[in-house]
Coordinates of C-alpha atoms in Angstrom, one line a residue:
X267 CA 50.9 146.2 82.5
X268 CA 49.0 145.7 85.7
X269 CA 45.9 147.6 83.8
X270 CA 45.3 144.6 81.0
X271 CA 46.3 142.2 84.1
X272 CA 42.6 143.5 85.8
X273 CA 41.1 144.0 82.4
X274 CA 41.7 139.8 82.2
X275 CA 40.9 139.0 85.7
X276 CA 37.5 141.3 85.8
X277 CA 36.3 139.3 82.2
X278 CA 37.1 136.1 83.7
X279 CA 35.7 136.9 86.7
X280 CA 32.1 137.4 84.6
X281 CA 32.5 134.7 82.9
X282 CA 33.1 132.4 85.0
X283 CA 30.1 133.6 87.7
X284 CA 27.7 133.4 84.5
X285 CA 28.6 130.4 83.5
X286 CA 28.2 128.5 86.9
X287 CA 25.1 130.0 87.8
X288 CA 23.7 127.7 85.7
X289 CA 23.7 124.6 88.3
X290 CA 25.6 121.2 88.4
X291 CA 27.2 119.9 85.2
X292 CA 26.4 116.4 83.5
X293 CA 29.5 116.8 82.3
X294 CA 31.1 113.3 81.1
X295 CA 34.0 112.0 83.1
X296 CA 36.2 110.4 80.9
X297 CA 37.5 106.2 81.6
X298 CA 36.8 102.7 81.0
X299 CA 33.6 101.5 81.1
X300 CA 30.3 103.5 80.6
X301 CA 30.3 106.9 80.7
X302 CA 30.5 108.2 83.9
X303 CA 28.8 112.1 85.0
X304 CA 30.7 114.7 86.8
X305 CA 27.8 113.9 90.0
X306 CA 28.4 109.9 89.9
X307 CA 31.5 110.6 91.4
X308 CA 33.0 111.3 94.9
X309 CA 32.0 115.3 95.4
X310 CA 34.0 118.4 97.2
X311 CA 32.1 121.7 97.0
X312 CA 34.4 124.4 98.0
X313 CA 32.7 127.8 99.0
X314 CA 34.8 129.9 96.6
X315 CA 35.0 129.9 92.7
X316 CA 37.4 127.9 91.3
X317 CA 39.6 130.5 88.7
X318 CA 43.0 129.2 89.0
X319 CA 45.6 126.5 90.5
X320 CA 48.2 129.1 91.5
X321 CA 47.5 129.7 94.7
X322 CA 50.6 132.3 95.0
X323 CA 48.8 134.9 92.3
X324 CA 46.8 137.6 93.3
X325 CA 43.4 135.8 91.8
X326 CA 44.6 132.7 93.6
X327 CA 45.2 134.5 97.2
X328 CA 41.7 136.4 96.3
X329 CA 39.8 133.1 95.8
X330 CA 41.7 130.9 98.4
X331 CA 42.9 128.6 95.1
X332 CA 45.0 126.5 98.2
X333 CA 41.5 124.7 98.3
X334 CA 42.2 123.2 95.2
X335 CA 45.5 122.9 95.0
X336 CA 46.7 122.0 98.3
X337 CA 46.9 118.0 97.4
X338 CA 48.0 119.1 93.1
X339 CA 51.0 121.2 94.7
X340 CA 51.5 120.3 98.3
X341 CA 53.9 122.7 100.4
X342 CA 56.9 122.2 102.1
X343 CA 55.2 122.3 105.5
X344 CA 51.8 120.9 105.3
X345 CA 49.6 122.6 107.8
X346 CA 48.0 120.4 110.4
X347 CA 44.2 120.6 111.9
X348 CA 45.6 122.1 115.2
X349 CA 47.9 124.4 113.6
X350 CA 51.1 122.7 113.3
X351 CA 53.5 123.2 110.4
X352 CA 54.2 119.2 109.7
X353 CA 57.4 118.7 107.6
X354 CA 56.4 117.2 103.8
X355 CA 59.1 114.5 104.0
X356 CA 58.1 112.5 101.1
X357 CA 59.0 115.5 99.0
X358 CA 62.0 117.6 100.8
X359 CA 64.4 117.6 104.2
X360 CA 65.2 121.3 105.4
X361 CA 67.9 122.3 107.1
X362 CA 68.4 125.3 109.3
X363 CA 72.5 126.2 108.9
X364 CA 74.1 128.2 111.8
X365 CA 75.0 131.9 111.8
X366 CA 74.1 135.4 112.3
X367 CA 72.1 135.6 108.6
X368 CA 69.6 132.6 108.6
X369 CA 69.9 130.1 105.3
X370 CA 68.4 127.0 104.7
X371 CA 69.3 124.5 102.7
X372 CA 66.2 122.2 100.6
X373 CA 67.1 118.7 99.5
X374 CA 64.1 117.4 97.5
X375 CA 63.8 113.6 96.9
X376 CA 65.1 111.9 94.2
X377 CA 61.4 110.3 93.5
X378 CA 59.6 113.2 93.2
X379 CA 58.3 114.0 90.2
X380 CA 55.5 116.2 88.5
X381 CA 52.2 113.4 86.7
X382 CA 54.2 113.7 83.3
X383 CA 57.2 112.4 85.1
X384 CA 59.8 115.3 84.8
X385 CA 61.7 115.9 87.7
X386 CA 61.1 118.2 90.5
X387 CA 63.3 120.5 90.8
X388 CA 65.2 123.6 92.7
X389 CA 63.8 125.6 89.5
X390 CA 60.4 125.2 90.7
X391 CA 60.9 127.2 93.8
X392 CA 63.1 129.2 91.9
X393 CA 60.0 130.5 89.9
X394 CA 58.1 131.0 93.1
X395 CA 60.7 133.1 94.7
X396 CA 61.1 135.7 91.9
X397 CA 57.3 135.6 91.5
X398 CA 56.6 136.7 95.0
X399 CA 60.0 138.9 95.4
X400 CA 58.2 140.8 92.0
X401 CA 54.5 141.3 92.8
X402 CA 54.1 144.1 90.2
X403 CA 55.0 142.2 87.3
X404 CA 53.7 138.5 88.1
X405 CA 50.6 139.7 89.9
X406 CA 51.4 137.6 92.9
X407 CA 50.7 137.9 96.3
X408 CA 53.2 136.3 98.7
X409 CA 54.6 138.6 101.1
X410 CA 56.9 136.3 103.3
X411 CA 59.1 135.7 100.0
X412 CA 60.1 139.8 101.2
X413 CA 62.5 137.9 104.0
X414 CA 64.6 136.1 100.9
X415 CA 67.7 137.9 99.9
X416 CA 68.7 135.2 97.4
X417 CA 67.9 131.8 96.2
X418 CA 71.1 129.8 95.2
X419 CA 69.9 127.3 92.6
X420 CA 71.4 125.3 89.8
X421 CA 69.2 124.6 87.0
X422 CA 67.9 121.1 87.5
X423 CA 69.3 120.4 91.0
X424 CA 67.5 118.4 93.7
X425 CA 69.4 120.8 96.4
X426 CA 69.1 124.4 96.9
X427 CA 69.3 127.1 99.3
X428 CA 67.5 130.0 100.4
X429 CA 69.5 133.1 102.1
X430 CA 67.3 135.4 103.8
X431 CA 68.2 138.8 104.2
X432 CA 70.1 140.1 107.7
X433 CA 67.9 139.3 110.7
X434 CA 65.1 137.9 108.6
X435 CA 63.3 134.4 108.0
X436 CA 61.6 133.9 111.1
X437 CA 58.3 132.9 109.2
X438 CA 60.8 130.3 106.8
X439 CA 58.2 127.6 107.3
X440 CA 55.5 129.5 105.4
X441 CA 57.7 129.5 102.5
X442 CA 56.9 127.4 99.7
X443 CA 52.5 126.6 100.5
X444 CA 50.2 124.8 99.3
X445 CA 49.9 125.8 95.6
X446 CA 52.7 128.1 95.0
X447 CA 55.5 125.7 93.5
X448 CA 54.3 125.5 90.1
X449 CA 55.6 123.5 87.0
X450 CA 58.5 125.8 86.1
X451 CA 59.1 123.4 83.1
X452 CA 55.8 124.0 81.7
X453 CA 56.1 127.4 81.9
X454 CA 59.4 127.2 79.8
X455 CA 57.6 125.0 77.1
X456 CA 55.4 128.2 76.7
X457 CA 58.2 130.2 76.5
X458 CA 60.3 128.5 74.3
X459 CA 63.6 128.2 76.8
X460 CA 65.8 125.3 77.8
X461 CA 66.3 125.2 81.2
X462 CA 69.4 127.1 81.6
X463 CA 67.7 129.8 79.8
X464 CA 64.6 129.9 82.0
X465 CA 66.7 129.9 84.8
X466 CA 69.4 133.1 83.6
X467 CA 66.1 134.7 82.1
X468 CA 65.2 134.9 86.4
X469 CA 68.1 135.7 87.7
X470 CA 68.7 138.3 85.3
X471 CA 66.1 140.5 87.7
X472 CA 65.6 142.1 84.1
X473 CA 61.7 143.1 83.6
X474 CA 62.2 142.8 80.3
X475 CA 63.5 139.1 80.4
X476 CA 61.0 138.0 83.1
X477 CA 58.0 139.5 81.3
X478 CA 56.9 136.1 79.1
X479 CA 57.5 134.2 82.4
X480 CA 55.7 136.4 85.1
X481 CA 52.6 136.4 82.4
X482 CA 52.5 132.5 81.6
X483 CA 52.9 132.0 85.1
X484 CA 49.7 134.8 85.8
X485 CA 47.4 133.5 83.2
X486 CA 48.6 129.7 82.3
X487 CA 47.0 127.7 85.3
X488 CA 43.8 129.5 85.1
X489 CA 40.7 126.8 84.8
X490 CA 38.7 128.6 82.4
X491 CA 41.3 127.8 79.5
X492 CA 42.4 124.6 81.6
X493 CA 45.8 123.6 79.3
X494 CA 46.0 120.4 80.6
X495 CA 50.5 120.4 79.3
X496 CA 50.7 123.7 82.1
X497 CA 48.4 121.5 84.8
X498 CA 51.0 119.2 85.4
X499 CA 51.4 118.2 89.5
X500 CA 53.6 116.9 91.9
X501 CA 50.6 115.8 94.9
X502 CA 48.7 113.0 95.2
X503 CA 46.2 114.3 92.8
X504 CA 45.9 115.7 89.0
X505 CA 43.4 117.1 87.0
X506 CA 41.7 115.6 85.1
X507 CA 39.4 117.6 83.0
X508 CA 37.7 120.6 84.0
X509 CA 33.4 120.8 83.6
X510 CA 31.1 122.9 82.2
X511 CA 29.7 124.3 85.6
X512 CA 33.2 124.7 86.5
X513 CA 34.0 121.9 88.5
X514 CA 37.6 120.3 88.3
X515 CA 37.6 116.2 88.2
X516 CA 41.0 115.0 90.1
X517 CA 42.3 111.3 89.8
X518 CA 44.9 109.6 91.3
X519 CA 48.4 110.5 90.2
X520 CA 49.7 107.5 89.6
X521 CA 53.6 109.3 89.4
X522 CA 53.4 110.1 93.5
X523 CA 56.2 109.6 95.2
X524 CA 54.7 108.8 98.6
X525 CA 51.0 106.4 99.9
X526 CA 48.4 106.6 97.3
X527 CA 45.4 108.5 97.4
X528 CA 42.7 106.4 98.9
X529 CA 39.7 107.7 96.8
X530 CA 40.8 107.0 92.8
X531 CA 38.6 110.2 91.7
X532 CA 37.4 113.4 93.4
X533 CA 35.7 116.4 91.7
X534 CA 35.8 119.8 93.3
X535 CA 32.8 121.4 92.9
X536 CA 32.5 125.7 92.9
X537 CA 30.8 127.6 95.1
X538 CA 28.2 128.3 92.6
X539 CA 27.3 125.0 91.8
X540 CA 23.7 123.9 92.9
X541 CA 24.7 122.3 96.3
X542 CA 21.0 121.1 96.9
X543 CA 21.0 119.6 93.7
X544 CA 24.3 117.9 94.0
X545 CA 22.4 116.5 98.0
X546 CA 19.5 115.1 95.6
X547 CA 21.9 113.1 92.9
X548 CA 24.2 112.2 96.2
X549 CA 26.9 113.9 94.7
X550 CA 28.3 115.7 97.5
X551 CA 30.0 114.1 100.0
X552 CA 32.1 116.7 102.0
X553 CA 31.5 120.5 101.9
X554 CA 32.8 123.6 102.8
X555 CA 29.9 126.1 103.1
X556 CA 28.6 129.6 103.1
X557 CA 26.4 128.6 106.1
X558 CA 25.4 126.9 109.5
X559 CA 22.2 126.1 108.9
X560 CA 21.9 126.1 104.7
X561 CA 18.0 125.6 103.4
X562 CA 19.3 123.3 100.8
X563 CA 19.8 119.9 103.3
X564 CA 17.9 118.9 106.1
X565 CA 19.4 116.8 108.7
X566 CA 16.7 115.9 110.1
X567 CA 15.3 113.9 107.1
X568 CA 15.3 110.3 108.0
X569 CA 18.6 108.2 106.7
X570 CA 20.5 111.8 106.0
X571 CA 24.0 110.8 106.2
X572 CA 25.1 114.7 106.9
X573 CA 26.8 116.1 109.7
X574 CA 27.3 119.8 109.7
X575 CA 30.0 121.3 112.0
X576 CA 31.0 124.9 112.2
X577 CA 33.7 126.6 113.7
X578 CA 35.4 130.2 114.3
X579 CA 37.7 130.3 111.6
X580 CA 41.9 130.7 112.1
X581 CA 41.8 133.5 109.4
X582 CA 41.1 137.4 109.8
X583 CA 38.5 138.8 107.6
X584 CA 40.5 141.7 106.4
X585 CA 40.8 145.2 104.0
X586 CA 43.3 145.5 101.7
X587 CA 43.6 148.9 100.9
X588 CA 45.2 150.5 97.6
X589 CA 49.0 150.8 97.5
X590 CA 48.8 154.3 95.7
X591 CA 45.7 157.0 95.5
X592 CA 44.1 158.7 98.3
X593 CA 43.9 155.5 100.5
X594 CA 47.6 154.6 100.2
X595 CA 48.1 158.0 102.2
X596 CA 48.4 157.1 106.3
X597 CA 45.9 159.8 107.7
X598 CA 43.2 158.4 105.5
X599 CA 43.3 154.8 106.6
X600 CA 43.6 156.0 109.8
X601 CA 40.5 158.1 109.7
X602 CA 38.9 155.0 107.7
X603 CA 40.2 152.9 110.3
X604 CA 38.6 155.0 113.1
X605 CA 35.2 155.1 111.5
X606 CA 34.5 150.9 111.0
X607 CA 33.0 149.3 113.9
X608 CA 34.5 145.7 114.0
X609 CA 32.0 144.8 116.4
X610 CA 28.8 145.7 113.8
X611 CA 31.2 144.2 111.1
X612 CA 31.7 140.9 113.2
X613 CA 27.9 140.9 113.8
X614 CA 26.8 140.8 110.2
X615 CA 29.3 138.2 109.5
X616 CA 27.9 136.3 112.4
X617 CA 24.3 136.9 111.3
X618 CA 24.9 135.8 107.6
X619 CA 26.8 132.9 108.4
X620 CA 25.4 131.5 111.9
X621 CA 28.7 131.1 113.4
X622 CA 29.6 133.6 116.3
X623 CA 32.4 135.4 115.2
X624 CA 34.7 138.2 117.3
X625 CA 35.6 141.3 116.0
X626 CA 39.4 141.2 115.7
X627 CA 42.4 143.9 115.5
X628 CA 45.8 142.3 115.8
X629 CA 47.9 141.6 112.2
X630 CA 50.6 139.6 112.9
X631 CA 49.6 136.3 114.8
X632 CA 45.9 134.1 114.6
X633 CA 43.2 135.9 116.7
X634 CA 43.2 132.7 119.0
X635 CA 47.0 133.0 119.3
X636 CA 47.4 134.1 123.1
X637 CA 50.3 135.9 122.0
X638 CA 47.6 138.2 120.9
X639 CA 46.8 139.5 124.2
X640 CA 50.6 140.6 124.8
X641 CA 49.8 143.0 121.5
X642 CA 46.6 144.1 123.4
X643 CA 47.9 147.7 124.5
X644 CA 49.1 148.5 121.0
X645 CA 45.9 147.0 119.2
X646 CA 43.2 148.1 121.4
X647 CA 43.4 151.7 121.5
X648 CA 42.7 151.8 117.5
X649 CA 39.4 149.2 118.2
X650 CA 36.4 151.7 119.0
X651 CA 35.1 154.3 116.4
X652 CA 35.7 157.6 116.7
X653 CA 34.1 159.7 114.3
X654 CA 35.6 162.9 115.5
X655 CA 38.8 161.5 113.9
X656 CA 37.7 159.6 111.2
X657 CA 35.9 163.3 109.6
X658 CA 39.7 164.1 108.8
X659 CA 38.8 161.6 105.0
X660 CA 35.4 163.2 104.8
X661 CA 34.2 163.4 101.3
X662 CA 35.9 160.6 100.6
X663 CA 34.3 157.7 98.5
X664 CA 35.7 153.9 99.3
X665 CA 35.3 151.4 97.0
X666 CA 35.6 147.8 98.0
X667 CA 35.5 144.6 96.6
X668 CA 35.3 140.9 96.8
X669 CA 35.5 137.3 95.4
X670 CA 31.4 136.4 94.5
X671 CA 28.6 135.9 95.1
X672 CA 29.1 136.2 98.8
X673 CA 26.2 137.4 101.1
X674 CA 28.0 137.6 104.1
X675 CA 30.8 139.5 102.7
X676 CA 27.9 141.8 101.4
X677 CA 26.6 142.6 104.9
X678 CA 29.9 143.5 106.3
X679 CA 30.5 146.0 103.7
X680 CA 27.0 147.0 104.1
X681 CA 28.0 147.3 108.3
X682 CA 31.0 149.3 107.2
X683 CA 28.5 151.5 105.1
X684 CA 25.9 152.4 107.8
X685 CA 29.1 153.2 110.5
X686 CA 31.2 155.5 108.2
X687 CA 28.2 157.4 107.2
X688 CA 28.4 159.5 110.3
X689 CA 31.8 160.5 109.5
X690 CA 31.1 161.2 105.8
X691 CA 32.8 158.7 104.1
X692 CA 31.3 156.6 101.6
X693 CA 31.8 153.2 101.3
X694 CA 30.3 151.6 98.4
X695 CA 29.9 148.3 97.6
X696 CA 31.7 147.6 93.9
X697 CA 31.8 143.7 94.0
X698 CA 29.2 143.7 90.8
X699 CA 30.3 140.1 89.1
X700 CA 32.9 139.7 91.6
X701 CA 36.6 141.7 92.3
X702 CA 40.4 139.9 93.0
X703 CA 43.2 142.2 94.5
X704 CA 44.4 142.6 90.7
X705 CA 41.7 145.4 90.7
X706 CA 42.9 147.2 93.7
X707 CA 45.1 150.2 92.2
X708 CA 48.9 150.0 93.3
X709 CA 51.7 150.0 90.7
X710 CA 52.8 147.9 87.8
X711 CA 55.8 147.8 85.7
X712 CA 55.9 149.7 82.4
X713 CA 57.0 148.1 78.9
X714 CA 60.7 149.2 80.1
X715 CA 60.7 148.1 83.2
X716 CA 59.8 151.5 85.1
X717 CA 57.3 151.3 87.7
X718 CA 54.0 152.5 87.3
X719 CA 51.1 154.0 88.7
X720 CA 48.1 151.8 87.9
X721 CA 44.3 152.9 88.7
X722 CA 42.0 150.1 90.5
X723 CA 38.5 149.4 89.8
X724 CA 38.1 149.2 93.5
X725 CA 40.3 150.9 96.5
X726 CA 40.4 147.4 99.1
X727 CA 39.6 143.8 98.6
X728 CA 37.9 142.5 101.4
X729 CA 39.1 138.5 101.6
X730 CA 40.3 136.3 104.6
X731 CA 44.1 136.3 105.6
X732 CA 46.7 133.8 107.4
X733 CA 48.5 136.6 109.5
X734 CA 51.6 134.2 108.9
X735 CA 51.6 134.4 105.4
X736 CA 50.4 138.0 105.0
X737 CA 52.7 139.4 107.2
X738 CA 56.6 139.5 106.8
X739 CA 58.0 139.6 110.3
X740 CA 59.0 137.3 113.0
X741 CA 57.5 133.6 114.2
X742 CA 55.0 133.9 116.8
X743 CA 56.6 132.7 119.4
X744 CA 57.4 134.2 123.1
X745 CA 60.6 134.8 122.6
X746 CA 60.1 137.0 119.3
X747 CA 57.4 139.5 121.3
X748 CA 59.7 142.7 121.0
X749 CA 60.0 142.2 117.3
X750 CA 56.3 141.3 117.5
X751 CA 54.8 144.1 119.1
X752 CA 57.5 146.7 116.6
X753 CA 55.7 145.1 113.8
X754 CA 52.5 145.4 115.3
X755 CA 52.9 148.8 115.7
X756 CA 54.2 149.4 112.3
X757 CA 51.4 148.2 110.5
X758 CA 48.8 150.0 112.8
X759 CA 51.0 153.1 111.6
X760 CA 51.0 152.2 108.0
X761 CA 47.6 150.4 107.7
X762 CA 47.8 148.6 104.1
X763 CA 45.5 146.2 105.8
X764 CA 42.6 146.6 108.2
X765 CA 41.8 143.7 110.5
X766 CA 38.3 143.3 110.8
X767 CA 36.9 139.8 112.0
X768 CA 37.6 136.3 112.4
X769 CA 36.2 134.1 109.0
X770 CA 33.3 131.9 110.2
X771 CA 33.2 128.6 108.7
X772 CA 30.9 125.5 108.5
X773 CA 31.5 122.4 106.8
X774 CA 29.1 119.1 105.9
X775 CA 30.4 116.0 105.8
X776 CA 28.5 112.4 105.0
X777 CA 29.5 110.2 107.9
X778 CA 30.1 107.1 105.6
X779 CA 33.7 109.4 104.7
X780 CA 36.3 108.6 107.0
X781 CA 39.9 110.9 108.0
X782 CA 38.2 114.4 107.5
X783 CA 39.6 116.2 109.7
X784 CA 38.2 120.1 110.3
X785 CA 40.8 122.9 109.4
X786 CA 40.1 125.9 109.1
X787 CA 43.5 127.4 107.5
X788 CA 43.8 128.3 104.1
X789 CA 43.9 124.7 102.7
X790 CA 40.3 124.0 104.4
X791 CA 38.7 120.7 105.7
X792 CA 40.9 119.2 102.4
X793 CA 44.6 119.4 103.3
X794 CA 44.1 115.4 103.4
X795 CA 41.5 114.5 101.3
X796 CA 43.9 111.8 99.5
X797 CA 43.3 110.4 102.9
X798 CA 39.5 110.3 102.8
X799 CA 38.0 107.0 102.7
X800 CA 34.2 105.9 101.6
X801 CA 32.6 103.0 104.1
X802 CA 31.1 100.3 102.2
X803 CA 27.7 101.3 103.1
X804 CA 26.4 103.6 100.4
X805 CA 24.9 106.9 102.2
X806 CA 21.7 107.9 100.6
X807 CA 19.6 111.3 101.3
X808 CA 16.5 109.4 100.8
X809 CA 14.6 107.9 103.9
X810 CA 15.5 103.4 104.4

């Protein structure tokens, strides 16, 4: 199953890359009045290519799709600028009960409702939950949804709770993020089921019965075949169309439940867009780019209205290895481990992107968490190369992969390259039109439910991770650190994932936009745009 899952993603991929090479769209924007062009309105440009909405599938983790759809399907706990998990009140009230086995109970408000005006639901995170507790058949990546034992739902309650499994949920707050509560009752419309039977049909745990859901879910938010009955939201924001150069045109949705979006229209431009082209029709407005110092502004060009600001990133640049083959075996992603220098790795990064970035080796908390240097003693010792022990994988070919076109992500494989060589094995870089973790080989489920082994068109995905999403263990705090530093431990012993650097990341802003606030998490410099506000002054790029 997983095998026509990557056959998909890879011609979507190429089709997507070739058809927003071409530059910025003059795509009409639909509305009263004249006619309006995709650039005469308020501009995003995201540095990533803009697949899908789901941010909990493996083509959404693989292409940071929270960019997008952090203000379309806002999470539980919105994620602050300084790293704070702020409650989403205006949607749901949590509570933690008492008792040895942690549950807590979700009350969502009676307002909120989805831009065609059906309710919001418990079934909504019901469809998330089963989606991440069954990776191999919804081709989804959220490992925190490990630490659920149930979900006790009704179908079409505002209440539920979630049960998390003995002496689990200590990440609960990273439950639910920024584009993984999707529109369970568009899904159903494709299915042809009633609520009750949508909801029986998931907690049947039945492959079989799951199947036409885990695949509409996959493949029904994805922007190249934008369905605009599946792209239904719940956020401040809805799509409105989708362009020819790929970019996705949000307006207010006029169904929110809480304050307004400021700006009444916003469209999210791709990373493949023309950015220097969208600077010239004035077009883009806030950024978040490849680069420090990009050729395609200049600052210093009298009446500029850009700012560019650049920081080292909250997430790890990291390899996610193959979860069967001859890199899901422990001695050879230890001797792979042994042979990268994250320090050369870190430097290509650095040099690419002209941001400073450290080389980093701890998995379960931010590099810049100083509960990282408590994990020191268990991280460090696997930090310098050693080529003596990396020669136990000798012969062995690598082949990673990752979300284009992306030079920087190009010269760390290519650093990874030159300091494996010496050890002989062979990393080659197999990105071609661009790669998604649903082409790293692992296992699938067969047409009766078995598990399967599938092959990968590439052996690790090199992408950016939120230790506290990726990892399913306890919160970062102080008084977790024994359970901390076992976990640490655990994954240096198991290596699915190989820490390599902190993500660099610059952003440009015009100055006449007011609240943008730099983050650097996973929802990006966005998590508020329905905050941003345009000055009366009209910027220009031209000199007074």
């Amino acid at each position: 199953m997983r095998i026509a899952i990557r056959f998909f993603r890879s011609i979507m991929v190429t089709l997507s890359a070739a058809t927003l090479l071409f530059g910025c769209a003059e795509t009409p924007v639909s509305g009263p009045g004249p006619e309006l062009k995709s650039t005469d309105h308020f501009g995003y440009q995201v540095a990533v290519p803009l697949l899908t909405t789901n941010a909990g599938s493996e083509v959404g983790v693989s292409t940071n799709a929270h960019l997008l759809s952090v203000r379309l399907y806002p999470a539980v706990f919105v994620p602050g600028p300084s790293g704070q998990m702020i409650p989403n009140s205006d949607l749901v009230t949590t509570q933690v009960l008492p008792g040895a086995q942690r549950q807590v109970v979700y009350t969502l408000s009676p307002d909120a409702v989805f831009s065609d005006g059906t309710h919001v639901t418990c079934t909504d995170f019901l469809l998330a939950y089963k989606a991440g507790a069954y990776p191999e058949l919804f081709g989804s990546h959220m490992p925190v949804m490990d630490q659920v034992e149930r979900l006790n739902c009704l179908p079409g309650a505002k209440q539920f709770t979630a049960v998390f499994k003995p002496g689990q949920g200590g990440r609960w707050r990273e439950l639910f993020g920024p584009g993984t509560v999707l529109p369970s009752h568009a899904v159903a419309r494709k299915v042809n089921m009633d609520a009750t039977q949508f909801v029986e049909a998931l907690e049947s745990d039945d492959p079989t019965e799951m199947e036409p859901i885990a695949r509409v879910w996959r493949e029904g938010f994805n922007l190249a075949n934008y369905d605009p009955e599946m792209q239904v939201s719940f956020g401040p924001f809805r799509i409105d169309g989708v362009g020819d150069s790929g970019e996705v045109t949000l307006v207010r949705n006029d169904y929110y439940y809480g304050d307004q979006a400021a700006l009444d229209t916003v469209v999210v431009w791709p990373s493949t867009a023309d950015s220097g082209k969208l600077v010239d029709e004035g077009a883009l407005r806030v950024g978040d780019i490849h680069e420090a110092d990009p050729a395609w502004v200049d600052l210093n060009t009298e009446g500029s209205p850009y700012t560019i600001e650049t920081r080292v990133g909250e997430l790890t640049d990291t390899l996610r290895l193959e979860e069967s083959g001859a890199w899901a075996m422990p001695e050879y992603r230890q001797a792979l481990a042994k042979c990268i220098d994250r320090n050369a790795v870190a430097a290509a990064s650095s040099a690419v992107s002209g941001v400073d970035v450290p080389a980093v080796g701890v998995h379960v908390v931010d590099h810049f968490d100083p509960l990282a240097r408590q994990l020191a003693d268990i991280v460090d010792p696997h930090i310098a190369p050693d080529f003596q022990a990396a020669s136990l994988a000798q012969a062995t070919e690598l082949r990673v992969g990752y979300s284009a076109p992306n030079e920087r992500k190009a010269a760390m494989v290519e650093a990874m390259r030159v300091s494996c060589e010496p050890a002989g094995i062979a990393i080659i870089d197999a990105t071609e039109e661009g790669k998604t973790l649903a082409d790293v080989g692992g296992y699938g489920i067969g047409e009766w439910g078995e598990q399967t082994i599938e092959d990968g068109s590439i052996d690790a995905f090199l992408g950016a991770v939120d230790p506290l999403t990726e990892y399913s263990t306890a919160e970062p705090r102080s008084s977790e650190l024994e359970d901390l530093r076992a976990a640490e431990e655990e994954l240096w012993a198991e290596l699915s994932r190989i820490p390599l650097a902190a993500q660099p990341r610059s952003f440009i802003v015009d100055r006449h936009v007011g609240n943008v606030v730099v983050y650097t998490g996973t929802a990006g410099i966005g998590w508020n745009m329905d905050r941003w506000q345009v000055a009366n002054e009209e910027p220009t790029s031209e000199p007074d």
